[in-house]
Amino acid sequence: MECAGQLNFQLQPLLEELDPEELQEFKTLLHLFVNQSVFKEQEIKQEEIKDADGKQLAEILINRCHSYWLEIIVIQILERMNRMDLASKAKEELRGEDFESLPGLRELETSKTKQHLNPFVTWKLQDQRRKGRDLERPKMKRWKSDWESQLFAKDAVVRAILEGAGHPGRCGPSWKVRAILEGAGHPGRCGPSWKVRAILEEPMKIEEEDLTNLAAEDSWVRKKPGQEDKYKKILKKKFWQIWKSHFFPGVLENISAATRRYEMHVPFCNPKTLTGPLPHTVVLYGPAGIGKTTLAKKVMLDWAEDNLAKTFKYTFFVSCKGLNHMGPCTCAELLCKTCPELQSGIVEMLTQAQNNILIVLDGFDELRFPPGALIRDICGDWKVQKPVPVLLSSLTKRKMFPQATLLITTRTWALRELRLLVEQPIFLEMEGFVESDMKAYFLKYFQDEDQAFQAFDLMQSNATLFSMGSAPMVCWVVSTCLKTQSAKGEATPSTFQTITSLYLYFLCSHFPKVPNSDSSQHLQSSLKAVCLLAAQGLWTQVSVFDDKDLEALDIKESDLGPFLEKNLLLKDKCSEGCYSFVHLSVQQFLTAIHYALENPEHGENGENTRRDIGKLKKLLSKGERLKNPTLVPVVYYLFGLSNEENSKELEKTFNCQVSKFKEEMLTWKLESESMPFSVMTIRDLFHCLYESQEEALVKKSLMYLTELHISLKNKTDLIHASFCLKHSRNLQWVSLQVEKGLFLESDEPLELDPNSLVSCSVDTQQWSDLFLTFKVNHSVICLTLTDDNLTDEGVKVLCTTLKFPGCTIERLFLENCNLTEVCCRDFSSTLAINQKLTHLCLAKHKLTDAGIQLLCDGISSPNCKLHTLVLWGCNVSAFNCVELSAVLRENRILDNLDLGHNALGHGGIKTLCEALKLPGCRMLKLRITVDDADVHTLKLLEEVKEVHPEMNIENDYQDYSRERPYSREFNV
């Protein structure tokens, strides 16, 4: 039996951080995720964990579950609960454990023989001469330590979803678990022949043989000794050439984090999973450009070099990009499409292989067959000619080669159709580069620490760009722009302020500005052709184009010349006659330019000339963007191009004319009764307006907005909201819901902007940036932060804003914001200064006697104008009733007081009633908790009503166990 010490992260502290409601949710989800195979012996019954606290539950799980699956399930449940902070802690511990478990790699890190290749070793060697600069760059030391602790650890997150039956001893019919596999390896995973590939690895040596000569030697396929080796040699040569064809720096050397870590996630590449039954179908999915195809090709290379954990007799690589116009053929012909040199021997190879083959179907999302074509007329004979859709569905449905292993790559949006085709699959979600991968990439690219630091810092300062950095190509775009700016001696910050400005600079930097001439006219025509192709592809969800696509749009290859020369548009290496953009983000940006340059709705005679390309109104439609998520960034880029400086730069570079689409969009919405762009969500609208960086556009777009309720799900949302709130002149009521874990605690000091409010930790700085907007915006009178993890430090920042003379906030709701008595000192000093705050809700906090006393001191100040104070469930005691009674005697403004859900006792209420019965008391509404059986206390309240019949006294004793009324409703 496994011991508790084998779990690679500390489970108990994680569970103890969950509040009672969250712990109960964890227990509920636990039974949805687990299956009998997770347990060592007997299944855990619900009754066993029903009353267990965090410590007890951790002990039960560790002792009763296999550690391998427990790690997977716990992280997935925490993510499902949106406790990303706790999930991240577990992952970090896994990474650290994995690094410690690979001493061979630690030795490799410090190996002097690799110093010339190892950026991490170089860092160490240069550390002494950099010591004098550590004060100037406080983040440098932290970055260095991060790399040392994560060098060969598994940093990218790949979620494995095991679905369906068919895994004997492991998975039942209801089994569904999303497995988060973090780590570069554990003891016992790597055998003597199992080499973990690192970025230090020198490029493999390839024998320079003539493929034509190999193809001519067709006799080798006839039971000749070594025939398998020759096939591998062809594949090795073929795919190594494709590797070398990557034009952007860093890929060949880095090979990407995914190719260093895929052994842990693809079952037939991971020795640890070979002891049990393996799924026959593996689906690798994720966004564009994060390394799915790279990983698939690396599998092929490893097979050719005998580095796969599972032994396959043959492997076949099929690129779906070139299948759309392929005629009927046999499955054998389909499988050798990538290597036509093997056609004469493919039949005999498949006959001998006896289903012990690996078939890679790369780019399933690129297929453009009619709906339903992939599920009709399934065939089992791989020697019979059939349409390509029939062959593909026969493979995925396991009618052909039922025991073969399939590796399928696809973008996320195509999963719905693929799920109908695959049998008993395992789904691996690939998320691409993580922080340490970005750092490694920049060091490889620049070969200079200062430039690498600058690239990473600038990328990290833009939350949207940082999230896009999971795609290696985006890192290349950033590096290219920085290198170009450095060569020209230009400043960098403005280029990275928005994604639009970055991609505009990236595009324009490839084309020197030339006066109006024949060459400039050709460049303008080329831009329009490429943008038209990009738009057509996005609306039809196509990223690979062939000659027929060009012909349908009346585009010639010569029209694409300038963009092919600059490698912004690429010729596909696996599918002849096919083109694709260097990355989806570039295609999306060019689509936005298509809308900015012209009105795509009508031709010269007003007819609709682009049936597949939606009109501008359709592009802005929320429904269309839900159906086709790839259109979402296009809208952001389009708003960015509405910026006057960006428009001029585009016009100057390509000698073109940007249309007046911004005024047109505003006119559409201003003619209606709804606010501009009402077809968008608030989050989308804020993102669009931030990209524009046009204050006038923000004011005009939000002029009808008086009340705002928005959920901030990430730091990008926070930045966008901060920008837009500054310029919303008619906004009065603001309710912000911040996702748990967005503002994570940190003990590290942070360099702050001189205009920031106070010196604070990282999470408090986020609040600081947000609250600064209310120093600028003079229209907001109500701010709600209920259920946000504000904390006492956040209150300190907020109170600094409230003390600012220009702050107009009158009503402040801070219910259940994780506050303590510490915040009461800040509120006390604020109430003594601020003469605009009239309503303060601090419900559901443990403020203690000392905190309530501090609040009373502030309310007693002559400058305090507070009318309503909500202290529901704040641990107000009988002792505090003395201070509150004094407030009621002295303060003639406070007229609404909520003391519900507090144990005041008969003595405390009696003290309050003495002040309430005074003739000068102006209290209009009082909420209090009194037991219906407490006759004496109820009589005291009746006496108060006799003196002041206009006073409304509510007893919430009956609602003690229920959710109390919303504090915003506690008014007269």
mmCIF file with all atom_site columns, N, CA and C in Angstrom, residues 231 235 238-239 242-243 284 291-301 303 314-323 331-340 342 346 350 357-364 392 395 405-409 572-575:
data_model
loop_
_atom_site.group_PDB
_atom_site.id
_atom_site.type_symbol
_atom_site.label_atom_id
_atom_site.label_alt_id
_atom_site.label_comp_id
_atom_site.label_asym_id
_atom_site.label_entity_id
_atom_site.label_seq_id
_atom_site.pdbx_PDB_ins_code
_atom_site.Cartn_x
_atom_site.Cartn_y
_atom_site.Cartn_z
_atom_site.occupancy
_atom_site.B_iso_or_equiv
_atom_site.pdbx_formal_charge
_atom_site.auth_seq_id
_atom_site.auth_comp_id
_atom_site.auth_asym_id
_atom_site.auth_atom_id
_atom_site.pdbx_PDB_model_num
ATOM 1   N N  . TYR A 1 231 ? 12.574  2.875  -43.719 1.00 0.00 ? 231 TYR A N  1
ATOM 2   C CA . TYR A 1 231 ? 11.362  3.688  -43.625 1.00 0.00 ? 231 TYR A CA 1
ATOM 3   C C  . TYR A 1 231 ? 11.542  4.773  -42.575 1.00 0.00 ? 231 TYR A C  1
ATOM 4   N N  . LEU A 1 235 ? 11.362  8.963  -42.912 1.00 0.00 ? 235 LEU A N  1
ATOM 5   C CA . LEU A 1 235 ? 10.602  9.843  -42.024 1.00 0.00 ? 235 LEU A CA 1
ATOM 6   C C  . LEU A 1 235 ? 11.509  10.825 -41.301 1.00 0.00 ? 235 LEU A C  1
ATOM 7   N N  . LYS A 1 238 ? 12.519  13.475 -43.671 1.00 0.00 ? 238 LYS A N  1
ATOM 8   C CA . LYS A 1 238 ? 11.368  14.292 -44.065 1.00 0.00 ? 238 LYS A CA 1
ATOM 9   C C  . LYS A 1 238 ? 11.001  15.285 -42.965 1.00 0.00 ? 238 LYS A C  1
ATOM 10  N N  . PHE A 1 239 ? 10.869  14.800 -41.748 1.00 0.00 ? 239 PHE A N  1
ATOM 11  C CA . PHE A 1 239 ? 10.397  15.682 -40.677 1.00 0.00 ? 239 PHE A CA 1
ATOM 12  C C  . PHE A 1 239 ? 11.491  16.581 -40.126 1.00 0.00 ? 239 PHE A C  1
ATOM 13  N N  . ILE A 1 242 ? 11.312  19.591 -42.185 1.00 0.00 ? 242 ILE A N  1
ATOM 14  C CA . ILE A 1 242 ? 10.202  20.449 -41.771 1.00 0.00 ? 242 ILE A CA 1
ATOM 15  C C  . ILE A 1 242 ? 10.577  21.231 -40.521 1.00 0.00 ? 242 ILE A C  1
ATOM 16  N N  . TRP A 1 243 ? 11.286  20.562 -39.591 1.00 0.00 ? 243 TRP A N  1
ATOM 17  C CA . TRP A 1 243 ? 11.741  21.285 -38.398 1.00 0.00 ? 243 TRP A CA 1
ATOM 18  C C  . TRP A 1 243 ? 12.607  22.473 -38.791 1.00 0.00 ? 243 TRP A C  1
ATOM 19  N N  . LEU A 1 284 ? -5.353  15.695 -29.039 1.00 0.00 ? 284 LEU A N  1
ATOM 20  C CA . LEU A 1 284 ? -4.594  16.824 -28.509 1.00 0.00 ? 284 LEU A CA 1
ATOM 21  C C  . LEU A 1 284 ? -5.238  18.102 -29.032 1.00 0.00 ? 284 LEU A C  1
ATOM 22  N N  . GLY A 1 291 ? 1.560   24.657 -30.223 1.00 0.00 ? 291 GLY A N  1
ATOM 23  C CA . GLY A 1 291 ? 2.484   23.544 -30.335 1.00 0.00 ? 291 GLY A CA 1
ATOM 24  C C  . GLY A 1 291 ? 1.883   22.181 -30.564 1.00 0.00 ? 291 GLY A C  1
ATOM 25  N N  . LYS A 1 292 ? 0.613   22.093 -30.973 1.00 0.00 ? 292 LYS A N  1
ATOM 26  C CA . LYS A 1 292 ? -0.013  20.782 -31.187 1.00 0.00 ? 292 LYS A CA 1
ATOM 27  C C  . LYS A 1 292 ? 0.660   20.042 -32.338 1.00 0.00 ? 292 LYS A C  1
ATOM 28  N N  . THR A 1 293 ? 0.810   20.722 -33.469 1.00 0.00 ? 293 THR A N  1
ATOM 29  C CA . THR A 1 293 ? 1.452   20.101 -34.620 1.00 0.00 ? 293 THR A CA 1
ATOM 30  C C  . THR A 1 293 ? 2.919   19.822 -34.329 1.00 0.00 ? 293 THR A C  1
ATOM 31  N N  . THR A 1 294 ? 3.557   20.733 -33.625 1.00 0.00 ? 294 THR A N  1
ATOM 32  C CA . THR A 1 294 ? 4.958   20.524 -33.250 1.00 0.00 ? 294 THR A CA 1
ATOM 33  C C  . THR A 1 294 ? 5.109   19.252 -32.440 1.00 0.00 ? 294 THR A C  1
ATOM 34  N N  . LEU A 1 295 ? 4.218   19.051 -31.483 1.00 0.00 ? 295 LEU A N  1
ATOM 35  C CA . LEU A 1 295 ? 4.271   17.853 -30.661 1.00 0.00 ? 295 LEU A CA 1
ATOM 36  C C  . LEU A 1 295 ? 4.040   16.609 -31.507 1.00 0.00 ? 295 LEU A C  1
ATOM 37  N N  . ALA A 1 296 ? 3.083   16.684 -32.423 1.00 0.00 ? 296 ALA A N  1
ATOM 38  C CA . ALA A 1 296 ? 2.777   15.525 -33.268 1.00 0.00 ? 296 ALA A CA 1
ATOM 39  C C  . ALA A 1 296 ? 3.983   15.142 -34.131 1.00 0.00 ? 296 ALA A C  1
ATOM 40  N N  . LYS A 1 297 ? 4.638   16.140 -34.675 1.00 0.00 ? 297 LYS A N  1
ATOM 41  C CA . LYS A 1 297 ? 5.810   15.857 -35.504 1.00 0.00 ? 297 LYS A CA 1
ATOM 42  C C  . LYS A 1 297 ? 6.966   15.332 -34.661 1.00 0.00 ? 297 LYS A C  1
ATOM 43  N N  . LYS A 1 298 ? 7.048   15.814 -33.433 1.00 0.00 ? 298 LYS A N  1
ATOM 44  C CA . LYS A 1 298 ? 8.111   15.331 -32.548 1.00 0.00 ? 298 LYS A CA 1
ATOM 45  C C  . LYS A 1 298 ? 7.889   13.854 -32.196 1.00 0.00 ? 298 LYS A C  1
ATOM 46  N N  . VAL A 1 299 ? 6.635   13.461 -32.067 1.00 0.00 ? 299 VAL A N  1
ATOM 47  C CA . VAL A 1 299 ? 6.330   12.043 -31.847 1.00 0.00 ? 299 VAL A CA 1
ATOM 48  C C  . VAL A 1 299 ? 6.867   11.222 -33.010 1.00 0.00 ? 299 VAL A C  1
ATOM 49  N N  . MET A 1 300 ? 6.673   11.704 -34.229 1.00 0.00 ? 300 MET A N  1
ATOM 50  C CA . MET A 1 300 ? 7.168   10.994 -35.398 1.00 0.00 ? 300 MET A CA 1
ATOM 51  C C  . MET A 1 300 ? 8.691   10.871 -35.373 1.00 0.00 ? 300 MET A C  1
ATOM 52  N N  . LEU A 1 301 ? 9.357   11.960 -35.027 1.00 0.00 ? 301 LEU A N  1
ATOM 53  C CA . LEU A 1 301 ? 10.814  11.920 -34.946 1.00 0.00 ? 301 LEU A CA 1
ATOM 54  C C  . LEU A 1 301 ? 11.288  10.943 -33.884 1.00 0.00 ? 301 LEU A C  1
ATOM 55  N N  . TRP A 1 303 ? 9.734   8.334  -32.765 1.00 0.00 ? 303 TRP A N  1
ATOM 56  C CA . TRP A 1 303 ? 9.526   6.958  -33.220 1.00 0.00 ? 303 TRP A CA 1
ATOM 57  C C  . TRP A 1 303 ? 10.674  6.527  -34.138 1.00 0.00 ? 303 TRP A C  1
ATOM 58  N N  . TYR A 1 314 ? 5.078   0.744  -37.355 1.00 0.00 ? 314 TYR A N  1
ATOM 59  C CA . TYR A 1 314 ? 5.135   1.868  -38.297 1.00 0.00 ? 314 TYR A CA 1
ATOM 60  C C  . TYR A 1 314 ? 4.286   3.012  -37.768 1.00 0.00 ? 314 TYR A C  1
ATOM 61  N N  . THR A 1 315 ? 4.625   4.207  -38.206 1.00 0.00 ? 315 THR A N  1
ATOM 62  C CA . THR A 1 315 ? 3.806   5.381  -37.912 1.00 0.00 ? 315 THR A CA 1
ATOM 63  C C  . THR A 1 315 ? 3.530   6.122  -39.223 1.00 0.00 ? 315 THR A C  1
ATOM 64  N N  . PHE A 1 316 ? 2.375   6.783  -39.257 1.00 0.00 ? 316 PHE A N  1
ATOM 65  C CA . PHE A 1 316 ? 1.975   7.529  -40.448 1.00 0.00 ? 316 PHE A CA 1
ATOM 66  C C  . PHE A 1 316 ? 1.461   8.906  -40.042 1.00 0.00 ? 316 PHE A C  1
ATOM 67  N N  . PHE A 1 317 ? 1.869   9.895  -40.791 1.00 0.00 ? 317 PHE A N  1
ATOM 68  C CA . PHE A 1 317 ? 1.476   11.279 -40.512 1.00 0.00 ? 317 PHE A CA 1
ATOM 69  C C  . PHE A 1 317 ? 0.590   11.771 -41.644 1.00 0.00 ? 317 PHE A C  1
ATOM 70  N N  . VAL A 1 318 ? -0.632  12.173 -41.310 1.00 0.00 ? 318 VAL A N  1
ATOM 71  C CA . VAL A 1 318 ? -1.588  12.678 -42.302 1.00 0.00 ? 318 VAL A CA 1
ATOM 72  C C  . VAL A 1 318 ? -1.949  14.117 -41.940 1.00 0.00 ? 318 VAL A C  1
ATOM 73  N N  . SER A 1 319 ? -1.606  15.034 -42.815 1.00 0.00 ? 319 SER A N  1
ATOM 74  C CA . SER A 1 319 ? -1.973  16.435 -42.610 1.00 0.00 ? 319 SER A CA 1
ATOM 75  C C  . SER A 1 319 ? -3.340  16.683 -43.231 1.00 0.00 ? 319 SER A C  1
ATOM 76  N N  . CYS A 1 320 ? -4.305  17.043 -42.390 1.00 0.00 ? 320 CYS A N  1
ATOM 77  C CA . CYS A 1 320 ? -5.679  17.252 -42.875 1.00 0.00 ? 320 CYS A CA 1
ATOM 78  C C  . CYS A 1 320 ? -5.805  18.490 -43.756 1.00 0.00 ? 320 CYS A C  1
ATOM 79  N N  . LYS A 1 321 ? -4.790  19.346 -43.725 1.00 0.00 ? 321 LYS A N  1
ATOM 80  C CA . LYS A 1 321 ? -4.864  20.595 -44.485 1.00 0.00 ? 321 LYS A CA 1
ATOM 81  C C  . LYS A 1 321 ? -5.019  20.356 -45.988 1.00 0.00 ? 321 LYS A C  1
ATOM 82  N N  . GLY A 1 322 ? -4.387  19.273 -46.471 1.00 0.00 ? 322 GLY A N  1
ATOM 83  C CA . GLY A 1 322 ? -4.401  19.047 -47.913 1.00 0.00 ? 322 GLY A CA 1
ATOM 84  C C  . GLY A 1 322 ? -5.402  18.024 -48.378 1.00 0.00 ? 322 GLY A C  1
ATOM 85  N N  . LEU A 1 323 ? -6.376  17.697 -47.536 1.00 0.00 ? 323 LEU A N  1
ATOM 86  C CA . LEU A 1 323 ? -7.321  16.632 -47.889 1.00 0.00 ? 323 LEU A CA 1
ATOM 87  C C  . LEU A 1 323 ? -8.640  17.150 -48.447 1.00 0.00 ? 323 LEU A C  1
ATOM 88  N N  . CYS A 1 331 ? -7.294  3.767  -48.229 1.00 0.00 ? 331 CYS A N  1
ATOM 89  C CA . CYS A 1 331 ? -6.701  4.234  -46.975 1.00 0.00 ? 331 CYS A CA 1
ATOM 90  C C  . CYS A 1 331 ? -5.187  4.101  -47.023 1.00 0.00 ? 331 CYS A C  1
ATOM 91  N N  . ALA A 1 332 ? -4.693  3.094  -47.710 1.00 0.00 ? 332 ALA A N  1
ATOM 92  C CA . ALA A 1 332 ? -3.244  2.935  -47.858 1.00 0.00 ? 332 ALA A CA 1
ATOM 93  C C  . ALA A 1 332 ? -2.648  4.136  -48.579 1.00 0.00 ? 332 ALA A C  1
ATOM 94  N N  . GLU A 1 333 ? -3.314  4.596  -49.636 1.00 0.00 ? 333 GLU A N  1
ATOM 95  C CA . GLU A 1 333 ? -2.824  5.772  -50.371 1.00 0.00 ? 333 GLU A CA 1
ATOM 96  C C  . GLU A 1 333 ? -2.903  7.020  -49.511 1.00 0.00 ? 333 GLU A C  1
ATOM 97  N N  . LEU A 1 334 ? -3.926  7.106  -48.688 1.00 0.00 ? 334 LEU A N  1
ATOM 98  C CA . LEU A 1 334 ? -4.070  8.252  -47.802 1.00 0.00 ? 334 LEU A CA 1
ATOM 99  C C  . LEU A 1 334 ? -2.923  8.317  -46.797 1.00 0.00 ? 334 LEU A C  1
ATOM 100 N N  . LEU A 1 335 ? -2.552  7.172  -46.246 1.00 0.00 ? 335 LEU A N  1
ATOM 101 C CA . LEU A 1 335 ? -1.538  7.141  -45.201 1.00 0.00 ? 335 LEU A CA 1
ATOM 102 C C  . LEU A 1 335 ? -0.149  7.478  -45.720 1.00 0.00 ? 335 LEU A C  1
ATOM 103 N N  . CYS A 1 336 ? 0.116   7.231  -46.988 1.00 0.00 ? 336 CYS A N  1
ATOM 104 C CA . CYS A 1 336 ? 1.447   7.535  -47.504 1.00 0.00 ? 336 CYS A CA 1
ATOM 105 C C  . CYS A 1 336 ? 1.471   8.851  -48.281 1.00 0.00 ? 336 CYS A C  1
ATOM 106 N N  . LYS A 1 337 ? 0.440   9.683  -48.092 1.00 0.00 ? 337 LYS A N  1
ATOM 107 C CA . LYS A 1 337 ? 0.400   10.958 -48.805 1.00 0.00 ? 337 LYS A CA 1
ATOM 108 C C  . LYS A 1 337 ? 1.587   11.850 -48.429 1.00 0.00 ? 337 LYS A C  1
ATOM 109 N N  . THR A 1 338 ? 1.983   11.822 -47.159 1.00 0.00 ? 338 THR A N  1
ATOM 110 C CA . THR A 1 338 ? 3.105   12.638 -46.726 1.00 0.00 ? 338 THR A CA 1
ATOM 111 C C  . THR A 1 338 ? 4.426   12.112 -47.273 1.00 0.00 ? 338 THR A C  1
ATOM 112 N N  . CYS A 1 339 ? 4.518   10.795 -47.425 1.00 0.00 ? 339 CYS A N  1
ATOM 113 C CA . CYS A 1 339 ? 5.733   10.163 -47.952 1.00 0.00 ? 339 CYS A CA 1
ATOM 114 C C  . CYS A 1 339 ? 5.393   9.354  -49.198 1.00 0.00 ? 339 CYS A C  1
ATOM 115 N N  . PRO A 1 340 ? 5.201   10.000 -50.336 1.00 0.00 ? 340 PRO A N  1
ATOM 116 C CA . PRO A 1 340 ? 4.838   9.259  -51.565 1.00 0.00 ? 340 PRO A CA 1
ATOM 117 C C  . PRO A 1 340 ? 5.906   8.264  -51.984 1.00 0.00 ? 340 PRO A C  1
ATOM 118 N N  . LEU A 1 342 ? 6.864   5.877  -50.489 1.00 0.00 ? 342 LEU A N  1
ATOM 119 C CA . LEU A 1 342 ? 6.531   4.568  -49.935 1.00 0.00 ? 342 LEU A CA 1
ATOM 120 C C  . LEU A 1 342 ? 5.344   3.894  -50.622 1.00 0.00 ? 342 LEU A C  1
ATOM 121 N N  . ILE A 1 346 ? 3.521   0.287  -49.456 1.00 0.00 ? 346 ILE A N  1
ATOM 122 C CA . ILE A 1 346 ? 2.615   0.575  -48.350 1.00 0.00 ? 346 ILE A CA 1
ATOM 123 C C  . ILE A 1 346 ? 1.677   -0.594 -48.051 1.00 0.00 ? 346 ILE A C  1
ATOM 124 N N  . LEU A 1 350 ? 1.451   -2.430 -44.353 1.00 0.00 ? 350 LEU A N  1
ATOM 125 C CA . LEU A 1 350 ? 0.246   -2.467 -43.533 1.00 0.00 ? 350 LEU A CA 1
ATOM 126 C C  . LEU A 1 350 ? -0.170  -3.900 -43.242 1.00 0.00 ? 350 LEU A C  1
ATOM 127 N N  . ILE A 1 357 ? 0.294   -0.044 -35.364 1.00 0.00 ? 357 ILE A N  1
ATOM 128 C CA . ILE A 1 357 ? 0.725   1.184  -36.030 1.00 0.00 ? 357 ILE A CA 1
ATOM 129 C C  . ILE A 1 357 ? 0.177   2.407  -35.289 1.00 0.00 ? 357 ILE A C  1
ATOM 130 N N  . LEU A 1 358 ? 0.846   3.514  -35.487 1.00 0.00 ? 358 LEU A N  1
ATOM 131 C CA . LEU A 1 358 ? 0.407   4.815  -34.962 1.00 0.00 ? 358 LEU A CA 1
ATOM 132 C C  . LEU A 1 358 ? 0.065   5.706  -36.150 1.00 0.00 ? 358 LEU A C  1
ATOM 133 N N  . ILE A 1 359 ? -1.146  6.242  -36.140 1.00 0.00 ? 359 ILE A N  1
ATOM 134 C CA . ILE A 1 359 ? -1.589  7.144  -37.208 1.00 0.00 ? 359 ILE A CA 1
ATOM 135 C C  . ILE A 1 359 ? -1.817  8.523  -36.605 1.00 0.00 ? 359 ILE A C  1
ATOM 136 N N  . VAL A 1 360 ? -1.145  9.523  -37.130 1.00 0.00 ? 360 VAL A N  1
ATOM 137 C CA . VAL A 1 360 ? -1.294  10.901 -36.663 1.00 0.00 ? 360 VAL A CA 1
ATOM 138 C C  . VAL A 1 360 ? -2.161  11.662 -37.660 1.00 0.00 ? 360 VAL A C  1
ATOM 139 N N  . LEU A 1 361 ? -3.294  12.166 -37.202 1.00 0.00 ? 361 LEU A N  1
ATOM 140 C CA . LEU A 1 361 ? -4.167  13.015 -38.025 1.00 0.00 ? 361 LEU A CA 1
ATOM 141 C C  . LEU A 1 361 ? -4.015  14.433 -37.510 1.00 0.00 ? 361 LEU A C  1
ATOM 142 N N  . ASP A 1 362 ? -3.266  15.240 -38.233 1.00 0.00 ? 362 ASP A N  1
ATOM 143 C CA . ASP A 1 362 ? -2.931  16.588 -37.765 1.00 0.00 ? 362 ASP A CA 1
ATOM 144 C C  . ASP A 1 362 ? -3.858  17.628 -38.384 1.00 0.00 ? 362 ASP A C  1
ATOM 145 N N  . GLY A 1 363 ? -4.481  18.454 -37.529 1.00 0.00 ? 363 GLY A N  1
ATOM 146 C CA . GLY A 1 363 ? -5.311  19.556 -38.017 1.00 0.00 ? 363 GLY A CA 1
ATOM 147 C C  . GLY A 1 363 ? -6.715  19.141 -38.402 1.00 0.00 ? 363 GLY A C  1
ATOM 148 N N  . PHE A 1 364 ? -7.393  18.380 -37.547 1.00 0.00 ? 364 PHE A N  1
ATOM 149 C CA . PHE A 1 364 ? -8.761  17.948 -37.845 1.00 0.00 ? 364 PHE A CA 1
ATOM 150 C C  . PHE A 1 364 ? -9.668  19.152 -38.120 1.00 0.00 ? 364 PHE A C  1
ATOM 151 N N  . LEU A 1 392 ? -11.590 8.761  -43.251 1.00 0.00 ? 392 LEU A N  1
ATOM 152 C CA . LEU A 1 392 ? -11.269 9.362  -41.955 1.00 0.00 ? 392 LEU A CA 1
ATOM 153 C C  . LEU A 1 392 ? -12.219 8.873  -40.863 1.00 0.00 ? 392 LEU A C  1
ATOM 154 N N  . LEU A 1 395 ? -11.457 5.358  -39.845 1.00 0.00 ? 395 LEU A N  1
ATOM 155 C CA . LEU A 1 395 ? -10.307 5.285  -38.949 1.00 0.00 ? 395 LEU A CA 1
ATOM 156 C C  . LEU A 1 395 ? -10.693 5.683  -37.522 1.00 0.00 ? 395 LEU A C  1
ATOM 157 N N  . THR A 1 405 ? -3.302  2.836  -33.002 1.00 0.00 ? 405 THR A N  1
ATOM 158 C CA . THR A 1 405 ? -3.336  3.991  -32.099 1.00 0.00 ? 405 THR A CA 1
ATOM 159 C C  . THR A 1 405 ? -3.444  5.260  -32.932 1.00 0.00 ? 405 THR A C  1
ATOM 160 N N  . LEU A 1 406 ? -4.363  6.145  -32.547 1.00 0.00 ? 406 LEU A N  1
ATOM 161 C CA . LEU A 1 406 ? -4.578  7.402  -33.263 1.00 0.00 ? 406 LEU A CA 1
ATOM 162 C C  . LEU A 1 406 ? -4.148  8.575  -32.389 1.00 0.00 ? 406 LEU A C  1
ATOM 163 N N  . LEU A 1 407 ? -3.439  9.503  -32.985 1.00 0.00 ? 407 LEU A N  1
ATOM 164 C CA . LEU A 1 407 ? -3.130  10.794 -32.346 1.00 0.00 ? 407 LEU A CA 1
ATOM 165 C C  . LEU A 1 407 ? -3.721  11.876 -33.237 1.00 0.00 ? 407 LEU A C  1
ATOM 166 N N  . ILE A 1 408 ? -4.714  12.599 -32.713 1.00 0.00 ? 408 ILE A N  1
ATOM 167 C CA . ILE A 1 408 ? -5.436  13.603 -33.499 1.00 0.00 ? 408 ILE A CA 1
ATOM 168 C C  . ILE A 1 408 ? -5.192  14.969 -32.868 1.00 0.00 ? 408 ILE A C  1
ATOM 169 N N  . THR A 1 409 ? -4.843  15.954 -33.686 1.00 0.00 ? 409 THR A N  1
ATOM 170 C CA . THR A 1 409 ? -4.701  17.325 -33.189 1.00 0.00 ? 409 THR A CA 1
ATOM 171 C C  . THR A 1 409 ? -5.808  18.187 -33.773 1.00 0.00 ? 409 THR A C  1
ATOM 172 N N  . ASP A 1 572 ? 2.582   25.990 -47.122 1.00 0.00 ? 572 ASP A N  1
ATOM 173 C CA . ASP A 1 572 ? 2.575   24.826 -46.239 1.00 0.00 ? 572 ASP A CA 1
ATOM 174 C C  . ASP A 1 572 ? 3.598   23.799 -46.706 1.00 0.00 ? 572 ASP A C  1
ATOM 175 N N  . LYS A 1 573 ? 4.383   23.289 -45.747 1.00 0.00 ? 573 LYS A N  1
ATOM 176 C CA . LYS A 1 573 ? 5.447   22.341 -46.085 1.00 0.00 ? 573 LYS A CA 1
ATOM 177 C C  . LYS A 1 573 ? 4.928   20.918 -46.260 1.00 0.00 ? 573 LYS A C  1
ATOM 178 N N  . CYS A 1 574 ? 3.792   20.631 -45.659 1.00 0.00 ? 574 CYS A N  1
ATOM 179 C CA . CYS A 1 574 ? 3.251   19.263 -45.747 1.00 0.00 ? 574 CYS A CA 1
ATOM 180 C C  . CYS A 1 574 ? 2.231   19.112 -46.859 1.00 0.00 ? 574 CYS A C  1
ATOM 181 N N  . SER A 1 575 ? 1.591   20.196 -47.240 1.00 0.00 ? 575 SER A N  1
ATOM 182 C CA . SER A 1 575 ? 0.530   20.125 -48.250 1.00 0.00 ? 575 SER A CA 1
ATOM 183 C C  . SER A 1 575 ? 0.866   21.090 -49.381 1.00 0.00 ? 575 SER A C  1
#
